[in-house]
Amino acid sequence: MEESAIQFTKAQLKSLENYFTASATNASDAMSRWLSVNSLITIESFRQLPLEDAAGIMGDSEQPLCFCTMEIMGTLTGMIVLAFNDEDGLSLSDQLLNRRVGTALEWSDIEQSAALESTNIICTAFLNTLSTQFPNQESITMIPSPPVFSRDFAESQLEALFLDQAIDANEIFLVQTSFRLDNESLNWTLLFVPDMQSLAFLRDILPESDES
């Protein structure tokens, strides 16, 4: 297999991991305020992997998943996604609408609206913090588009999500998170997927070695 077009040094990867961790912490705070429940978002994986392995990152490929996707524009570009299964996504809408969990049985407009607004709050907080983390790069911007709801099988969703990266390289790059709500694990995942142009930009601005 050919190498990815973009490679980071160990020091650069460590810096990025620190930046993403700080961003996840801020997103956790925003989620806690939005849901009025103690929430925690943690970095689960941060990696480059072959495109053909992408479907496996979301678990059971036989079950449909919901993606709320925001396009990122600005200095860094790509996609950020809040992904979840039907059960956990619908339970989120019940909680936000002050209904008994299990009330929602399908994705009507009101359930989709609750998921989209949650995505907007969580992902915007993540990106706002991330944009401030890079050294000597005060002008970095990451402006998210309004989120779009889709529901399909994981393989189809992920292949579409990683299409821009796959055009330029046979490997993709992603940051994947896990969620806890009131100390209970949730089957939600935040995916941050920069495109290849942004990966090249990050490689060029990050120190190649530990300068401390």
GROMACS .gro file of C-alpha atoms in nm:
model
  212
    1MET     CA    1   0.000   0.000   0.000
    2GLU     CA    2   0.126   0.349  -0.085
    3GLU     CA    3   0.187   0.592   0.197
    4SER     CA    4  -0.056   0.872   0.265
    5ALA     CA    5   0.034   1.199   0.095
    6ILE     CA    6   0.051   1.370   0.436
    7GLN     CA    7   0.269   1.240   0.719
    8PHE     CA    8   0.316   1.397   1.063
    9THR     CA    9   0.609   1.358   1.300
   10LYS     CA   10   0.553   1.220   1.651
   11ALA     CA   11   0.592   1.569   1.796
   12GLN     CA   12   0.334   1.710   1.556
   13LEU     CA   13   0.089   1.432   1.638
   14LYS     CA   14   0.134   1.497   2.008
   15SER     CA   15   0.066   1.868   1.960
   16LEU     CA   16  -0.248   1.792   1.762
   17GLU     CA   17  -0.367   1.546   2.024
   18ASN     CA   18  -0.329   1.817   2.290
   19TYR     CA   19  -0.522   2.067   2.077
   20PHE     CA   20  -0.804   1.821   2.015
   21THR     CA   21  -0.821   1.731   2.384
   22ALA     CA   22  -0.864   2.098   2.478
   23SER     CA   23  -1.133   2.132   2.211
   24ALA     CA   24  -1.319   1.826   2.341
   25THR     CA   25  -1.313   1.971   2.692
   26ASN     CA   26  -1.478   2.292   2.575
   27ALA     CA   27  -1.733   2.095   2.373
   28SER     CA   28  -1.811   1.893   2.688
   29ASP     CA   29  -1.887   2.214   2.876
   30ALA     CA   30  -2.115   2.336   2.598
   31MET     CA   31  -2.295   2.001   2.588
   32SER     CA   32  -2.341   2.006   2.968
   33ARG     CA   33  -2.500   2.350   2.954
   34TRP     CA   34  -2.721   2.254   2.660
   35LEU     CA   35  -2.851   1.931   2.818
   36SER     CA   36  -2.836   2.046   3.182
   37VAL     CA   37  -2.659   1.718   3.262
   38ASN     CA   38  -2.292   1.649   3.335
   39SER     CA   39  -2.136   1.553   3.001
   40LEU     CA   40  -1.793   1.438   2.891
   41ILE     CA   41  -1.642   1.417   2.545
   42THR     CA   42  -1.302   1.248   2.520
   43ILE     CA   43  -1.062   1.179   2.235
   44GLU     CA   44  -1.089   0.809   2.158
   45SER     CA   45  -0.866   0.785   1.854
   46PHE     CA   46  -0.657   1.010   1.637
   47ARG     CA   47  -0.522   0.832   1.334
   48GLN     CA   48  -0.462   0.775   0.968
   49LEU     CA   49  -0.603   0.456   0.823
   50PRO     CA   50  -0.683   0.295   0.486
   51LEU     CA   51  -1.009   0.412   0.330
   52GLU     CA   52  -1.137   0.055   0.309
   53ASP     CA   53  -1.116   0.031   0.689
   54ALA     CA   54  -1.327   0.341   0.745
   55ALA     CA   55  -1.661   0.163   0.781
   56GLY     CA   56  -1.530  -0.039   1.073
   57ILE     CA   57  -1.476   0.267   1.293
   58MET     CA   58  -1.850   0.293   1.359
   59GLY     CA   59  -1.913  -0.063   1.473
   60ASP     CA   60  -2.197  -0.274   1.333
   61SER     CA   61  -2.218  -0.188   0.963
   62GLU     CA   62  -2.555  -0.369   0.933
   63GLN     CA   63  -2.738  -0.098   1.129
   64PRO     CA   64  -2.820   0.244   0.986
   65LEU     CA   65  -2.658   0.546   1.148
   66CYS     CA   66  -2.758   0.909   1.165
   67PHE     CA   67  -2.503   1.172   1.064
   68CYS     CA   68  -2.541   1.543   1.137
   69THR     CA   69  -2.273   1.689   0.913
   70MET     CA   70  -2.125   2.038   0.904
   71GLU     CA   71  -1.889   2.156   0.632
   72ILE     CA   72  -1.591   2.353   0.764
   73MET     CA   73  -1.483   2.661   0.572
   74GLY     CA   74  -1.202   2.908   0.633
   75THR     CA   75  -0.829   2.858   0.690
   76LEU     CA   76  -0.889   2.491   0.768
   77THR     CA   77  -1.153   2.304   0.570
   78GLY     CA   78  -1.319   1.965   0.582
   79MET     CA   79  -1.610   1.813   0.772
   80ILE     CA   80  -1.722   1.769   1.134
   81VAL     CA   81  -1.994   1.518   1.216
   82LEU     CA   82  -2.202   1.410   1.512
   83ALA     CA   83  -2.294   1.044   1.450
   84PHE     CA   84  -2.529   0.822   1.651
   85ASN     CA   85  -2.761   0.526   1.623
   86ASP     CA   86  -3.140   0.563   1.622
   87GLU     CA   87  -3.192   0.470   1.986
   88ASP     CA   88  -2.942   0.711   2.136
   89GLY     CA   89  -3.026   0.988   1.893
   90LEU     CA   90  -3.399   0.969   1.961
   91SER     CA   91  -3.340   0.955   2.336
   92LEU     CA   92  -3.149   1.283   2.302
   93SER     CA   93  -3.452   1.447   2.140
   94ASP     CA   94  -3.678   1.314   2.417
   95GLN     CA   95  -3.452   1.464   2.680
   96LEU     CA   96  -3.434   1.801   2.510
   97LEU     CA   97  -3.813   1.808   2.465
   98ASN     CA   98  -3.877   1.706   2.828
   99ARG     CA   99  -4.040   1.380   2.726
  100ARG     CA  100  -4.005   1.033   2.872
  101VAL     CA  101  -3.709   0.858   2.705
  102GLY     CA  102  -3.853   0.614   2.453
  103THR     CA  103  -4.135   0.845   2.342
  104ALA     CA  104  -3.981   0.921   2.002
  105LEU     CA  105  -3.997   0.624   1.765
  106GLU     CA  106  -3.897   0.782   1.434
  107TRP     CA  107  -3.712   1.076   1.290
  108SER     CA  108  -3.982   1.336   1.237
  109ASP     CA  109  -3.893   1.702   1.179
  110ILE     CA  110  -3.890   1.785   1.550
  111GLU     CA  111  -3.651   1.500   1.637
  112GLN     CA  112  -3.420   1.594   1.353
  113SER     CA  113  -3.428   1.957   1.464
  114ALA     CA  114  -3.321   1.859   1.818
  115ALA     CA  115  -3.030   1.653   1.681
  116LEU     CA  116  -2.921   1.931   1.445
  117GLU     CA  117  -2.925   2.199   1.715
  118SER     CA  118  -2.723   1.973   1.946
  119THR     CA  119  -2.471   1.920   1.667
  120ASN     CA  120  -2.447   2.292   1.607
  121ILE     CA  121  -2.374   2.367   1.974
  122ILE     CA  122  -2.126   2.084   2.034
  123CYS     CA  123  -1.933   2.111   1.707
  124THR     CA  124  -1.914   2.489   1.708
  125ALA     CA  125  -1.767   2.482   2.059
  126PHE     CA  126  -1.513   2.222   1.944
  127LEU     CA  127  -1.405   2.425   1.641
  128ASN     CA  128  -1.398   2.759   1.824
  129THR     CA  129  -1.152   2.620   2.077
  130LEU     CA  130  -0.946   2.437   1.815
  131SER     CA  131  -0.898   2.754   1.613
  132THR     CA  132  -0.723   2.919   1.912
  133GLN     CA  133  -0.479   2.637   1.984
  134PHE     CA  134  -0.224   2.671   1.706
  135PRO     CA  135   0.096   2.862   1.794
  136ASN     CA  136   0.151   3.196   1.621
  137GLN     CA  137  -0.155   3.146   1.402
  138GLU     CA  138  -0.403   3.401   1.536
  139SER     CA  139  -0.576   3.432   1.200
  140ILE     CA  140  -0.683   3.065   1.171
  141THR     CA  141  -1.056   3.036   1.110
  142MET     CA  142  -1.291   2.738   1.097
  143ILE     CA  143  -1.645   2.841   1.009
  144PRO     CA  144  -1.905   2.559   1.017
  145SER     CA  145  -2.201   2.548   0.784
  146PRO     CA  146  -2.550   2.471   0.919
  147PRO     CA  147  -2.568   2.097   0.996
  148VAL     CA  148  -2.742   1.855   0.761
  149PHE     CA  149  -2.918   1.538   0.880
  150SER     CA  150  -2.878   1.208   0.696
  151ARG     CA  151  -2.954   0.844   0.780
  152ASP     CA  152  -2.797   0.549   0.599
  153PHE     CA  153  -2.568   0.254   0.654
  154ALA     CA  154  -2.224   0.334   0.797
  155GLU     CA  155  -2.028   0.229   0.489
  156SER     CA  156  -2.221   0.461   0.258
  157GLN     CA  157  -2.207   0.753   0.501
  158LEU     CA  158  -1.835   0.722   0.565
  159GLU     CA  159  -1.735   0.672   0.203
  160ALA     CA  160  -1.914   0.997   0.117
  161LEU     CA  161  -1.756   1.175   0.414
  162PHE     CA  162  -1.401   1.073   0.321
  163LEU     CA  163  -1.436   1.123  -0.053
  164ASP     CA  164  -1.226   1.442  -0.070
  165GLN     CA  165  -0.939   1.283   0.121
  166ALA     CA  166  -0.955   0.964  -0.083
  167ILE     CA  167  -0.916   1.152  -0.409
  168ASP     CA  168  -0.569   1.265  -0.303
  169ALA     CA  169  -0.451   0.966  -0.098
  170ASN     CA  170  -0.543   0.608  -0.024
  171GLU     CA  171  -0.551   0.677   0.347
  172ILE     CA  172  -0.778   0.906   0.546
  173PHE     CA  173  -0.721   1.102   0.864
  174LEU     CA  174  -0.974   1.144   1.144
  175VAL     CA  175  -1.024   1.240   1.504
  176GLN     CA  176  -1.286   1.028   1.680
  177THR     CA  177  -1.442   1.095   2.020
  178SER     CA  178  -1.655   0.912   2.273
  179PHE     CA  179  -1.938   1.055   2.486
  180ARG     CA  180  -2.059   1.011   2.842
  181LEU     CA  181  -2.379   1.165   2.972
  182ASP     CA  182  -2.437   1.162   3.348
  183ASN     CA  183  -2.167   0.890   3.375
  184GLU     CA  184  -2.338   0.667   3.116
  185SER     CA  185  -2.165   0.581   2.787
  186LEU     CA  186  -2.349   0.693   2.475
  187ASN     CA  187  -2.328   0.555   2.127
  188TRP     CA  188  -2.248   0.900   1.988
  189THR     CA  189  -1.931   0.986   1.802
  190LEU     CA  190  -1.785   1.320   1.699
  191LEU     CA  191  -1.576   1.291   1.382
  192PHE     CA  192  -1.343   1.569   1.273
  193VAL     CA  193  -1.224   1.511   0.917
  194PRO     CA  194  -0.991   1.776   0.770
  195ASP     CA  195  -0.932   1.760   0.396
  196MET     CA  196  -0.592   1.700   0.244
  197GLN     CA  197  -0.521   2.071   0.184
  198SER     CA  198  -0.576   2.140   0.554
  199LEU     CA  199  -0.360   1.846   0.658
  200ALA     CA  200  -0.076   1.986   0.449
  201PHE     CA  201  -0.126   2.328   0.611
  202LEU     CA  202  -0.112   2.175   0.960
  203ARG     CA  203   0.200   1.977   0.877
  204ASP     CA  204   0.371   2.297   0.761
  205ILE     CA  205   0.284   2.515   1.062
  206LEU     CA  206   0.347   2.264   1.343
  207PRO     CA  207   0.700   2.222   1.481
  208GLU     CA  208   0.851   1.896   1.359
  209SER     CA  209   1.020   1.826   1.692
  210ASP     CA  210   0.964   1.898   2.060
  211GLU     CA  211   1.105   2.245   2.115
  212SER     CA  212   1.079   2.237   2.494
   0.00000   0.00000   0.00000
